[in-house]
Amino acid sequence: VKSEGPKLVPFFKATCVYFVLWLPTSSPSWFSALIKCLPIFCLWVFLLAHGINFLVSHRSASRILAGLIFSAVGDAFLIWQEQGYFIHGLLMFAITHILYSSAFGMKPLDLQAGLLMGLVCSSCYAFLYSYLSGPFTYLVAVYIALIGFMGWRAVAGMQLCNDLWTWTKLSACIGAMLFMVSDLTIALNKFCFPVPYSRFIIMATYYAAQMLIALSAVESRDEEDFRKRS
C-alpha cells in the first residue's frame, strides 16, 4: 500500500471528477469522452511510473498496459454508442480481454474453475439470447466467451487451496469478476430491461476492475524485490 498507493492518487481523483461532473450521456462530446477516459489514462501513468524497462522486460505488465489502451478507445466509442459505435466499443473491449487473458497466462490450468466459469457464462448467454437479434446474437456470444476466458485465467491464478496466492493475484481475480459484473449490467440494460442505477453500477465496478487489474501487473516487480531482499 505504501509503495503503490501514492501512484494511484491521480486515478482516484480522476474517478471522483467523473462522478462529480456526471455529464449527461444524452449529449456526447469529446469533453465527455475525456472525462470518462481520464481514470484509465491515469492507470497508464501508474504502470509507466514503474519504468519503461519494467514494462519491456515483463510481458504481463506490458499486455495489461496495452489492454488499458484499448479500453480507453472502447470507452470513447461507447460515448457515441447511440450514434452507431457500440459494436466498435465491443470490439475494443474484446481485444482488451484477449490481452488480459494473455497477461494472466495459462498456468495453472485449473479446469474446475474453467468449467464453472463456462457454466456461468453459458447461463448468462442463455438468458440474454431471447433479447438479442441480428449480429448481436453472435457478437455477444463471442464477447461473453472472451470475458469468461479472461475471468477463468484470473481465477485460476489464485490457487487458494495450495496457499500460493499473492495479493496481486487476488486483485486480478476480483478485478476480473467486477469487469464481468459491469459488462453484464451493460448487456441487461441495453438488451433486456432498464437496470436501476445502471450507469453508477457499470462505471463504479468498471473503474474498480481496471484499477485492480492494473495493480496485478506489479506482481513481477514484487518477485524481483523479494529476490533482492533474500
C-alpha angles and dihedrals in degrees: 000000000000094000100040103028098076090051089058096053093094089052092053092047092049090049090052090050090055094051094041095050092039091183114206115259090213091077108044117194141160088259090057089049091051093050091047094048096041096090090052090049087054090054088054087056090046091058094039089053088069089065137263091258090057092053094045094049096044114058095191092058093046091049091051089051089051089049090053090051092053089045091057090050089049091050090053092051091050091056085070097036092125088057091060103273099111093101090050089055090046090055093050092052091045088058088047091057091049090053093047091048089052090049092052091050133208099274124124095028098202100185092189091063089046093053091047092049090047090053092050093048093045090052091050092050092046089056094046096043098084090053095051127089139171118002092346089072091073100021091061090046092054092045093050089049091052097047090043090053090049090050091050093053091048093049093044091059092062099075093183093168092056094046090233098121125119131200090253092055088048090053090050090051095048091042092054092049092050090049089055091049090050094050094044089054089051091051094047093047095046102039108021119026140326111283114212112246087001096156093051092047092046097049098038093052092040096053092044090050094051092047093051093046090049089051090053089063092071092065093096090053090051089054091052092050091049092053091049092051092048 
